[in-house]
Tab-separated table of C-alpha atoms in Angstrom:
chain	number	residue	atom	x	y	z
A	1	UNK	CA	-35.059	1.133	-5.634
A	2	UNK	CA	-31.433	0.145	-6.048
A	3	UNK	CA	-32.007	-1.228	-9.547
A	4	UNK	CA	-33.898	1.940	-10.518
A	5	UNK	CA	-31.082	4.194	-9.284
A	6	UNK	CA	-28.524	2.048	-11.084
A	7	UNK	CA	-30.453	2.187	-14.351
A	8	UNK	CA	-30.836	5.976	-14.045
A	9	UNK	CA	-27.128	6.310	-13.397
A	10	UNK	CA	-26.249	4.113	-16.373
A	11	UNK	CA	-28.586	6.112	-18.604
A	12	UNK	CA	-27.178	9.484	-17.518
A	13	UNK	CA	-23.626	8.235	-17.821
A	14	UNK	CA	-24.329	6.934	-21.315
A	15	UNK	CA	-25.899	10.249	-22.328
A	16	UNK	CA	-22.887	12.183	-21.050
A	17	UNK	CA	-20.454	9.886	-22.852
A	18	UNK	CA	-22.436	10.055	-26.099
A	19	UNK	CA	-22.679	13.843	-25.868
A	20	UNK	CA	-18.953	14.181	-25.387
A	21	UNK	CA	-18.213	11.833	-28.293
A	22	UNK	CA	-20.594	13.765	-30.572
A	23	UNK	CA	-19.080	17.132	-29.666
A	24	UNK	CA	-15.541	15.779	-30.018
A	25	UNK	CA	-16.275	14.266	-33.463
A	26	UNK	CA	-17.931	17.471	-34.656
A	27	UNK	CA	-15.011	19.560	-33.441
A	28	UNK	CA	-12.564	17.227	-35.173
A	29	UNK	CA	-14.417	17.472	-38.489
A	30	UNK	CA	-14.636	21.278	-38.294
A	31	UNK	CA	-10.972	21.622	-37.351
A	32	UNK	CA	-9.904	19.275	-40.158
A	33	UNK	CA	-11.963	21.128	-42.777
A	34	UNK	CA	-10.547	24.475	-41.707
A	35	UNK	CA	-6.998	23.219	-41.272
A	36	UNK	CA	-7.004	24.111	-37.572
A	37	UNK	CA	-5.557	20.954	-36.067
A	38	UNK	CA	-4.139	22.804	-33.070
A	39	UNK	CA	-7.541	24.197	-32.146
A	40	UNK	CA	-8.925	20.669	-31.908
A	41	UNK	CA	-6.565	19.901	-29.038
A	42	UNK	CA	-7.417	23.177	-27.333
A	43	UNK	CA	-11.136	22.488	-27.690
A	44	UNK	CA	-10.779	18.999	-26.229
A	45	UNK	CA	-8.784	20.335	-23.311
A	46	UNK	CA	-11.553	22.831	-22.635
A	47	UNK	CA	-14.404	20.330	-22.912
A	48	UNK	CA	-12.952	17.154	-21.402
A	49	UNK	CA	-12.254	18.272	-17.790
A	50	UNK	CA	-15.777	19.488	-16.929
A	51	UNK	CA	-17.326	16.397	-18.548
A	52	UNK	CA	-14.985	14.072	-16.653
A	53	UNK	CA	-15.690	15.919	-13.421
A	54	UNK	CA	-19.450	15.773	-13.923
A	55	UNK	CA	-19.341	12.056	-14.684
A	56	UNK	CA	-17.188	11.476	-11.596
A	57	UNK	CA	-19.666	13.349	-9.408
A	58	UNK	CA	-22.394	11.078	-10.738
A	59	UNK	CA	-20.283	7.926	-10.404
A	60	UNK	CA	-19.354	8.514	-6.765
A	61	UNK	CA	-22.788	9.736	-5.650
A	62	UNK	CA	-25.764	7.663	-4.482
A	63	UNK	CA	-26.521	7.062	-8.175
A	64	UNK	CA	-23.195	5.295	-8.600
A	65	UNK	CA	-22.510	1.614	-8.980
A	66	UNK	CA	-24.265	-0.253	-6.166
A	67	UNK	CA	-21.690	-3.053	-5.967
A	68	UNK	CA	-21.435	-4.839	-2.622
A	69	UNK	CA	-18.284	-6.715	-1.648
A	70	UNK	CA	-17.150	-9.377	-1.243
A	71	UNK	CA	-18.192	-10.777	-4.595
A	72	UNK	CA	-19.083	-14.492	-4.781
A	73	UNK	CA	-15.918	-16.537	-4.373
A	74	UNK	CA	-14.930	-19.307	-6.788
A	75	UNK	CA	-15.529	-22.934	-5.723
A	76	UNK	CA	-12.934	-24.699	-3.606
A	77	UNK	CA	-11.692	-26.756	-6.558
A	78	UNK	CA	-10.818	-23.588	-8.459
A	79	UNK	CA	-7.011	-23.299	-8.869
A	80	UNK	CA	-6.992	-19.737	-7.442
A	81	UNK	CA	-8.704	-20.913	-4.256
A	82	UNK	CA	-6.442	-23.937	-3.869
A	83	UNK	CA	-3.225	-21.993	-4.414
A	84	UNK	CA	-4.148	-19.118	-2.102
A	85	UNK	CA	-5.391	-21.439	0.654
A	86	UNK	CA	-2.229	-23.531	0.517
A	87	UNK	CA	-0.052	-20.418	0.460
A	88	UNK	CA	-1.713	-18.895	3.520
A	89	UNK	CA	-1.621	-22.238	5.384
A	90	UNK	CA	2.120	-22.497	4.756
A	91	UNK	CA	2.670	-18.935	5.972
A	92	UNK	CA	0.660	-19.484	9.165
A	93	UNK	CA	2.533	-22.727	9.890
A	94	UNK	CA	5.900	-21.035	9.460
A	95	UNK	CA	4.833	-18.098	11.629
A	96	UNK	CA	3.629	-20.431	14.379
A	97	UNK	CA	7.024	-22.159	14.373
A	98	UNK	CA	8.879	-18.824	14.342
A	99	UNK	CA	6.769	-17.508	17.212
A	100	UNK	CA	7.340	-20.641	19.290
A	101	UNK	CA	11.109	-20.663	18.806
A	102	UNK	CA	11.384	-16.922	19.477
A	103	UNK	CA	9.297	-17.207	22.645
A	104	UNK	CA	11.504	-20.073	23.853
A	105	UNK	CA	14.596	-17.988	23.174
A	106	UNK	CA	13.144	-15.036	25.071
A	107	UNK	CA	12.254	-17.276	28.025
A	108	UNK	CA	15.739	-18.783	28.063
A	109	UNK	CA	17.216	-15.287	28.044
A	110	UNK	CA	15.041	-14.219	30.942
A	111	UNK	CA	13.102	-11.631	28.953
A	112	UNK	CA	9.806	-12.246	30.715
A	113	UNK	CA	6.565	-10.422	30.155
A	114	UNK	CA	5.009	-10.442	26.727
A	115	UNK	CA	7.205	-12.715	24.653
A	116	UNK	CA	9.256	-10.349	22.575
A	117	UNK	CA	9.888	-12.713	19.766
A	118	UNK	CA	6.643	-14.623	19.692
A	119	UNK	CA	3.071	-13.665	19.511
A	120	UNK	CA	2.986	-12.979	23.223
A	121	UNK	CA	0.633	-14.587	25.707
A	122	UNK	CA	0.177	-17.639	23.476
A	123	UNK	CA	-1.083	-15.637	20.487
A	124	UNK	CA	-0.461	-17.256	17.082
A	125	UNK	CA	0.922	-13.964	15.707
A	126	UNK	CA	2.324	-10.767	17.224
A	127	UNK	CA	-0.541	-8.543	18.436
A	128	UNK	CA	-0.516	-5.823	15.753
A	129	UNK	CA	-0.144	-8.345	12.920
A	130	UNK	CA	-2.943	-10.421	14.421
A	131	UNK	CA	-5.198	-7.377	14.832
A	132	UNK	CA	-4.624	-6.272	11.217
A	133	UNK	CA	-5.372	-9.785	9.958
A	134	UNK	CA	-8.513	-10.021	12.105
A	135	UNK	CA	-9.712	-6.605	10.879
A	136	UNK	CA	-9.359	-7.666	7.238
A	137	UNK	CA	-11.204	-10.936	7.890
A	138	UNK	CA	-13.953	-9.124	9.830
A	139	UNK	CA	-14.411	-6.639	7.013
A	140	UNK	CA	-14.605	-9.504	4.528
A	141	UNK	CA	-17.344	-11.203	6.559
A	142	UNK	CA	-19.386	-7.979	6.768
A	143	UNK	CA	-20.290	-6.789	3.248
A	144	UNK	CA	-20.033	-3.086	2.420
A	145	UNK	CA	-20.808	-0.820	-0.527
A	146	UNK	CA	-17.668	-0.807	-2.633
A	147	UNK	CA	-17.941	2.803	-3.800
A	148	UNK	CA	-18.002	3.975	-0.165
A	149	UNK	CA	-14.867	2.106	0.949
A	150	UNK	CA	-12.522	1.930	-2.033
A	151	UNK	CA	-9.568	4.254	-2.565
A	152	UNK	CA	-10.787	6.807	-5.109
A	153	UNK	CA	-8.266	9.594	-5.837
A	154	UNK	CA	-11.132	11.855	-6.900
A	155	UNK	CA	-12.961	11.360	-3.582
A	156	UNK	CA	-9.794	11.893	-1.542
A	157	UNK	CA	-8.739	15.103	-3.309
A	158	UNK	CA	-11.991	16.822	-4.240
A	159	UNK	CA	-14.395	15.441	-1.634
A	160	UNK	CA	-11.835	15.411	1.193
A	161	UNK	CA	-12.635	11.801	2.177
A	162	UNK	CA	-9.237	11.172	3.750
A	163	UNK	CA	-10.399	8.088	5.625
A	164	UNK	CA	-10.322	6.153	2.360
A	165	UNK	CA	-6.516	6.175	2.594
A	166	UNK	CA	-6.733	3.633	5.413
A	167	UNK	CA	-10.092	1.870	5.251
A	168	UNK	CA	-9.713	0.807	1.612
A	169	UNK	CA	-6.947	-1.608	2.573
A	170	UNK	CA	-9.338	-3.740	4.621
A	171	UNK	CA	-11.693	-4.376	1.680
A	172	UNK	CA	-11.171	-7.337	-0.657
A	173	UNK	CA	-13.168	-8.361	-3.691
A	174	UNK	CA	-13.280	-12.111	-3.081
A	175	UNK	CA	-11.706	-14.896	-1.044
A	176	UNK	CA	-8.605	-15.466	-3.257
A	177	UNK	CA	-7.898	-11.716	-3.115
A	178	UNK	CA	-8.020	-11.741	0.699
A	179	UNK	CA	-6.032	-14.960	1.141
A	180	UNK	CA	-3.255	-13.964	-1.256
A	181	UNK	CA	-2.870	-10.539	0.348
A	182	UNK	CA	-2.706	-12.010	3.865
A	183	UNK	CA	-0.114	-14.548	2.714
A	184	UNK	CA	2.000	-11.676	1.360
A	185	UNK	CA	1.486	-9.384	4.370
A	186	UNK	CA	1.881	-11.619	7.412
A	187	UNK	CA	5.534	-12.807	7.117
A	188	UNK	CA	7.179	-9.374	6.908
A	189	UNK	CA	4.716	-7.670	9.243
A	190	UNK	CA	5.229	-10.336	11.916
A	191	UNK	CA	9.021	-10.359	11.480
A	192	UNK	CA	9.249	-6.574	11.798
A	193	UNK	CA	6.987	-6.561	14.842
A	194	UNK	CA	9.025	-9.249	16.609
A	195	UNK	CA	12.207	-7.311	15.901
A	196	UNK	CA	10.498	-4.172	17.193
A	197	UNK	CA	9.537	-5.921	20.443
A	198	UNK	CA	13.042	-7.283	20.992
A	199	UNK	CA	14.569	-3.851	20.520
A	200	UNK	CA	12.121	-2.316	22.980
A	201	UNK	CA	12.995	-4.930	25.597
A	202	UNK	CA	16.713	-4.392	25.070
A	203	UNK	CA	16.199	-0.650	25.424
A	204	UNK	CA	14.293	-1.149	28.680
A	205	UNK	CA	16.971	-3.483	30.051
A	206	UNK	CA	19.771	-1.000	29.291
A	207	UNK	CA	17.820	2.011	30.507
A	208	UNK	CA	18.069	0.917	34.085
A	209	UNK	CA	15.897	-1.304	36.210
A	210	UNK	CA	14.907	-3.539	33.301
A	211	UNK	CA	11.395	-2.187	33.541
A	212	UNK	CA	10.848	-1.829	29.831
A	213	UNK	CA	10.788	-5.537	29.141
A	214	UNK	CA	7.779	-6.793	31.074
A	215	UNK	CA	4.403	-5.941	32.474
A	216	UNK	CA	1.583	-4.070	30.836
A	217	UNK	CA	3.813	-1.171	29.805
A	218	UNK	CA	6.321	-3.508	28.191
A	219	UNK	CA	3.493	-5.118	26.224
A	220	UNK	CA	1.607	-2.022	25.123
A	221	UNK	CA	4.367	0.432	24.243
A	222	UNK	CA	6.057	-1.564	21.455
A	223	UNK	CA	2.674	-2.665	20.086
A	224	UNK	CA	1.398	0.917	19.993
A	225	UNK	CA	4.600	2.184	18.362
A	226	UNK	CA	4.541	-0.536	15.713
A	227	UNK	CA	0.840	0.066	15.043
A	228	UNK	CA	1.688	3.724	14.428
A	229	UNK	CA	4.414	2.638	11.994
A	230	UNK	CA	1.955	0.441	10.086
A	231	UNK	CA	-0.590	3.287	9.978
A	232	UNK	CA	2.063	5.641	8.581
A	233	UNK	CA	3.034	3.088	5.924
A	234	UNK	CA	-0.598	2.509	4.963
A	235	UNK	CA	-1.217	6.238	4.669
A	236	UNK	CA	1.975	6.743	2.659
A	237	UNK	CA	1.219	3.959	0.183
A	238	UNK	CA	-2.370	5.124	-0.384
A	239	UNK	CA	-1.284	8.763	-0.552
A	240	UNK	CA	1.324	7.979	-3.195
A	241	UNK	CA	-1.331	6.161	-5.217
A	242	UNK	CA	-3.395	9.358	-5.156
A	243	UNK	CA	-0.320	11.378	-6.193
A	244	UNK	CA	0.238	8.938	-9.066
A	245	UNK	CA	-3.346	9.449	-10.258
A	246	UNK	CA	-3.033	13.244	-10.055
A	247	UNK	CA	0.239	13.130	-12.009
A	248	UNK	CA	-1.356	10.965	-14.712
A	249	UNK	CA	-4.200	13.441	-15.048
A	250	UNK	CA	-2.082	16.595	-15.068
A	251	UNK	CA	1.030	15.489	-16.947
A	252	UNK	CA	-0.073	12.624	-19.179
A	253	UNK	CA	-3.656	13.755	-19.832
A	254	UNK	CA	-4.942	10.361	-18.679
A	255	UNK	CA	-7.751	11.108	-16.213
A	256	UNK	CA	-9.085	7.558	-15.944
A	257	UNK	CA	-7.198	6.588	-12.782
A	258	UNK	CA	-8.073	9.855	-11.054
A	259	UNK	CA	-11.793	9.935	-11.835
A	260	UNK	CA	-12.868	6.333	-12.389
A	261	UNK	CA	-10.648	3.913	-10.456
A	262	UNK	CA	-11.466	2.505	-7.036
A	263	UNK	CA	-8.611	0.433	-5.553
A	264	UNK	CA	-8.971	-1.986	-2.651
A	265	UNK	CA	-6.788	-4.479	-0.802
A	266	UNK	CA	-3.784	-4.869	1.492
A	267	UNK	CA	-1.155	-5.686	-1.120
A	268	UNK	CA	0.093	-2.088	-1.309
A	269	UNK	CA	0.867	-2.202	2.416
A	270	UNK	CA	2.348	-5.688	1.971
A	271	UNK	CA	4.823	-4.375	-0.615
A	272	UNK	CA	5.732	-1.462	1.685
A	273	UNK	CA	6.410	-3.805	4.619
A	274	UNK	CA	8.423	-6.165	2.434
A	275	UNK	CA	10.643	-3.360	1.181
A	276	UNK	CA	11.189	-2.085	4.718
A	277	UNK	CA	12.005	-5.554	6.033
A	278	UNK	CA	14.543	-6.446	3.360
A	279	UNK	CA	16.162	-3.011	3.167
A	280	UNK	CA	16.761	-2.978	6.911
A	281	UNK	CA	18.074	-6.543	6.766
A	282	UNK	CA	16.425	-7.227	10.119
A	283	UNK	CA	13.662	-9.609	9.157
A	284	UNK	CA	15.675	-12.092	7.110
A	285	UNK	CA	19.267	-11.077	7.604
A	286	UNK	CA	21.824	-9.775	5.096
A	287	UNK	CA	22.297	-11.925	2.014
A	288	UNK	CA	19.167	-13.953	2.712
A	289	UNK	CA	17.072	-15.449	-0.046
A	290	UNK	CA	13.371	-16.146	-0.388
A	291	UNK	CA	11.687	-18.804	-2.496
A	292	UNK	CA	9.359	-17.736	-5.279
A	293	UNK	CA	7.741	-20.539	-7.307
A	294	UNK	CA	10.524	-22.835	-6.140
A	295	UNK	CA	13.316	-20.497	-7.239
A	296	UNK	CA	15.691	-18.707	-4.836
A	297	UNK	CA	15.494	-14.920	-5.115
A	298	UNK	CA	17.690	-12.420	-3.207
A	299	UNK	CA	15.528	-11.060	-0.388
A	300	UNK	CA	16.597	-7.464	-1.036
A	301	UNK	CA	15.029	-7.601	-4.512
A	302	UNK	CA	12.259	-10.123	-3.913
A	303	UNK	CA	9.603	-7.427	-4.190
A	304	UNK	CA	10.584	-6.850	-7.831
A	305	UNK	CA	10.125	-10.528	-8.703
A	306	UNK	CA	6.802	-10.626	-6.855
A	307	UNK	CA	5.656	-7.465	-8.622
A	308	UNK	CA	6.404	-9.030	-12.009
A	309	UNK	CA	4.735	-12.317	-11.049
A	310	UNK	CA	1.635	-10.530	-9.767
A	311	UNK	CA	1.068	-8.635	-12.989
A	312	UNK	CA	1.767	-11.632	-15.190
A	313	UNK	CA	-0.741	-13.805	-13.333
A	314	UNK	CA	-3.249	-11.013	-12.508
A	315	UNK	CA	-3.170	-8.343	-15.246
A	316	UNK	CA	-6.118	-6.485	-13.670
A	317	UNK	CA	-4.168	-5.788	-10.486
A	318	UNK	CA	-3.291	-2.167	-9.785
A	319	UNK	CA	0.304	-1.616	-10.845
A	320	UNK	CA	0.145	1.945	-9.548
A	321	UNK	CA	-1.018	0.722	-6.135
A	322	UNK	CA	1.799	-1.813	-5.863
A	323	UNK	CA	4.504	0.630	-6.971
A	324	UNK	CA	3.096	3.167	-4.508
A	325	UNK	CA	3.606	0.578	-1.770
A	326	UNK	CA	7.228	0.043	-2.826
A	327	UNK	CA	7.899	3.791	-2.834
A	328	UNK	CA	6.205	4.130	0.560
A	329	UNK	CA	8.531	1.500	2.009
A	330	UNK	CA	11.607	3.244	0.602
A	331	UNK	CA	10.418	6.648	1.843
A	332	UNK	CA	9.648	5.263	5.287
A	333	UNK	CA	13.067	3.656	5.664
A	334	UNK	CA	15.242	6.442	4.282
A	335	UNK	CA	13.242	9.622	4.928
A	336	UNK	CA	10.218	9.472	7.241
A	337	UNK	CA	11.717	7.107	9.805
A	338	UNK	CA	15.036	8.958	10.250
A	339	UNK	CA	13.258	12.325	10.511
A	340	UNK	CA	10.879	11.074	13.191
A	341	UNK	CA	13.701	9.365	15.093
A	342	UNK	CA	15.680	12.594	15.000
A	343	UNK	CA	12.711	14.631	16.255
A	344	UNK	CA	11.759	12.285	19.083
A	345	UNK	CA	15.367	11.425	19.853
A	346	UNK	CA	16.244	15.113	20.335
A	347	UNK	CA	13.413	15.513	22.825
A	348	UNK	CA	14.510	12.425	24.722
A	349	UNK	CA	18.101	13.625	24.848
A	350	UNK	CA	16.948	16.851	26.486
A	351	UNK	CA	14.868	14.882	28.996
A	352	UNK	CA	17.735	12.534	29.726
A	353	UNK	CA	20.154	15.418	30.254
A	354	UNK	CA	17.779	17.013	32.759
A	355	UNK	CA	17.410	13.720	34.586
A	356	UNK	CA	21.123	13.269	35.090
A	357	UNK	CA	22.507	12.236	31.719
A	358	UNK	CA	21.002	8.780	31.316
A	359	UNK	CA	21.811	6.931	28.108
A	360	UNK	CA	19.779	8.458	25.231
A	361	UNK	CA	17.332	6.384	23.212
A	362	UNK	CA	15.764	7.210	19.891
A	363	UNK	CA	12.013	6.689	19.649
A	364	UNK	CA	10.002	7.142	16.517
A	365	UNK	CA	9.050	5.459	13.316
A	366	UNK	CA	10.544	2.313	11.876
A	367	UNK	CA	11.796	-0.916	13.388
A	368	UNK	CA	14.600	0.844	15.285
A	369	UNK	CA	12.144	2.539	17.641
A	370	UNK	CA	13.296	2.285	21.223
A	371	UNK	CA	16.788	1.120	20.342
A	372	UNK	CA	19.388	2.508	22.754
A	373	UNK	CA	22.266	4.279	21.045
A	374	UNK	CA	25.598	3.265	22.494
A	375	UNK	CA	28.059	6.153	23.089
A	376	UNK	CA	30.889	6.355	20.565
A	377	UNK	CA	34.443	5.806	21.661
A	378	UNK	CA	35.504	9.077	20.129
A	379	UNK	CA	34.324	11.921	17.939
A	380	UNK	CA	36.330	10.809	14.909
A	381	UNK	CA	34.999	7.292	15.101
A	382	UNK	CA	31.468	8.528	15.338
A	383	UNK	CA	31.899	10.796	12.349
A	384	UNK	CA	33.416	8.054	10.214
A	385	UNK	CA	30.697	5.570	11.086
A	386	UNK	CA	28.015	8.165	10.336
A	387	UNK	CA	29.502	8.966	6.947
A	388	UNK	CA	29.709	5.293	6.061
A	389	UNK	CA	26.114	4.800	7.208
A	390	UNK	CA	24.918	7.733	5.132
A	391	UNK	CA	26.737	6.375	2.085
A	392	UNK	CA	25.212	2.924	2.503
A	393	UNK	CA	21.773	4.426	2.991
A	394	UNK	CA	22.152	6.571	-0.117
A	395	UNK	CA	23.297	3.612	-2.215
A	396	UNK	CA	20.448	1.483	-0.901
A	397	UNK	CA	17.851	4.174	-1.617
A	398	UNK	CA	19.178	4.758	-5.126
A	399	UNK	CA	19.195	1.005	-5.809
A	400	UNK	CA	15.590	0.559	-4.735
A	401	UNK	CA	14.448	3.671	-6.606
A	402	UNK	CA	16.323	2.553	-9.720
A	403	UNK	CA	14.631	-0.842	-9.630
A	404	UNK	CA	11.267	0.877	-9.173
A	405	UNK	CA	11.927	3.144	-12.159
A	406	UNK	CA	12.909	0.101	-14.228
A	407	UNK	CA	9.654	-1.641	-13.286
A	408	UNK	CA	7.642	1.457	-14.255
A	409	UNK	CA	9.404	1.750	-17.629
A	410	UNK	CA	8.893	-1.938	-18.440
A	411	UNK	CA	5.236	-1.772	-17.445
A	412	UNK	CA	4.661	1.409	-19.462
A	413	UNK	CA	6.292	-0.132	-22.523
A	414	UNK	CA	4.294	-3.357	-22.160
A	415	UNK	CA	0.963	-1.526	-21.846
A	416	UNK	CA	1.572	1.339	-24.267
A	417	UNK	CA	-0.815	-0.093	-26.848
A	418	UNK	CA	-3.427	-1.341	-24.421
A	419	UNK	CA	-6.716	0.469	-24.893
A	420	UNK	CA	-8.001	1.572	-21.529
A	421	UNK	CA	-11.651	2.404	-21.024
A	422	UNK	CA	-12.352	5.805	-19.416
A	423	UNK	CA	-14.645	3.981	-16.975
A	424	UNK	CA	-12.332	1.325	-15.572
A	425	UNK	CA	-13.448	-1.372	-13.169
A	426	UNK	CA	-12.418	-1.847	-9.571
A	427	UNK	CA	-8.741	-2.586	-9.121
A	428	UNK	CA	-7.067	-5.003	-6.755
A	429	UNK	CA	-4.160	-3.822	-4.657
């Protein structure tokens, strides 16, 4: 039954494509013979959208491609498998060491409860990072229909399948795809979560009674807040990919990404987390460097080097998906996070004032959730510090956006002559 439906779909799709080509060629010949070159463009603009829409309805229906993921993985001796397995093993070893040392530091400082710096309760990774990793592995071990889980801009916009914004990240095409994405995701996600837990414990200790640092509440609140942050980042990165596809269709007259592309994978979220970690300077520290193929790269711009390396070694990867992740990280740090902290912080200030003027804390999105805000020594000092902070934030945002624009220009110039099929294959994110 599946093979019959697939053959019917291929036949109908071929008929639609042939019909469009025949009409387009006939219109071009008529327009050329009559000297009406402008009318050819008008005619194509009238005919192409309904044909593309009809083919998309067929492609994403039950007659669509019946591909089930994961695809068969390469053998263990394949270089992709070896490199990705070694990379993930190195990351897990480093995270185990970081979790152990952070847990020892928390115990020495008398933090108690769920180890703020480590995985907590003997876990190899912080709880949200571990849960996200386990979800991706579980999804990989339970095959699904690719067309039902991938991120299709057409399905999100016109069929209102908003859940694709989040569930597509858990799907991977094969084992190297999964392993490489986990190796890219885990370090920054775990570092941000540990920082988030430490800040929550410090906030609880300063808020009076030290109750925020231990017990069930001290374990669940920072984990829930960080999970919400990760969900916001995932939604932002996928949403920006959809916006990219819509812009290509409307402005550049390139409907392929909007109608035909299905993107899967966690790398978009990994780029968003990496940008957030290095921009905040909390995961690796200011002036830190990371190693990429044995070469030291400034941590603040490591995402740019990794973006270039990814698309040199894997040309079929989704550039739009990766850039959307970068933009999501920048937006989360400089726009979404501050707005949410201001909203929730204002409510907490009102509550604190009613309770007797306890020290205010700002809760919301980003790794500064739950951080107590120390009172300023004076109004002038506070104003000066705020202005300096705003200036640094503006310079940082402009720097990251400028690098992103540079990457887009270079990629566009490098692929300007590449012939893209209107029916593109699945893309890796």
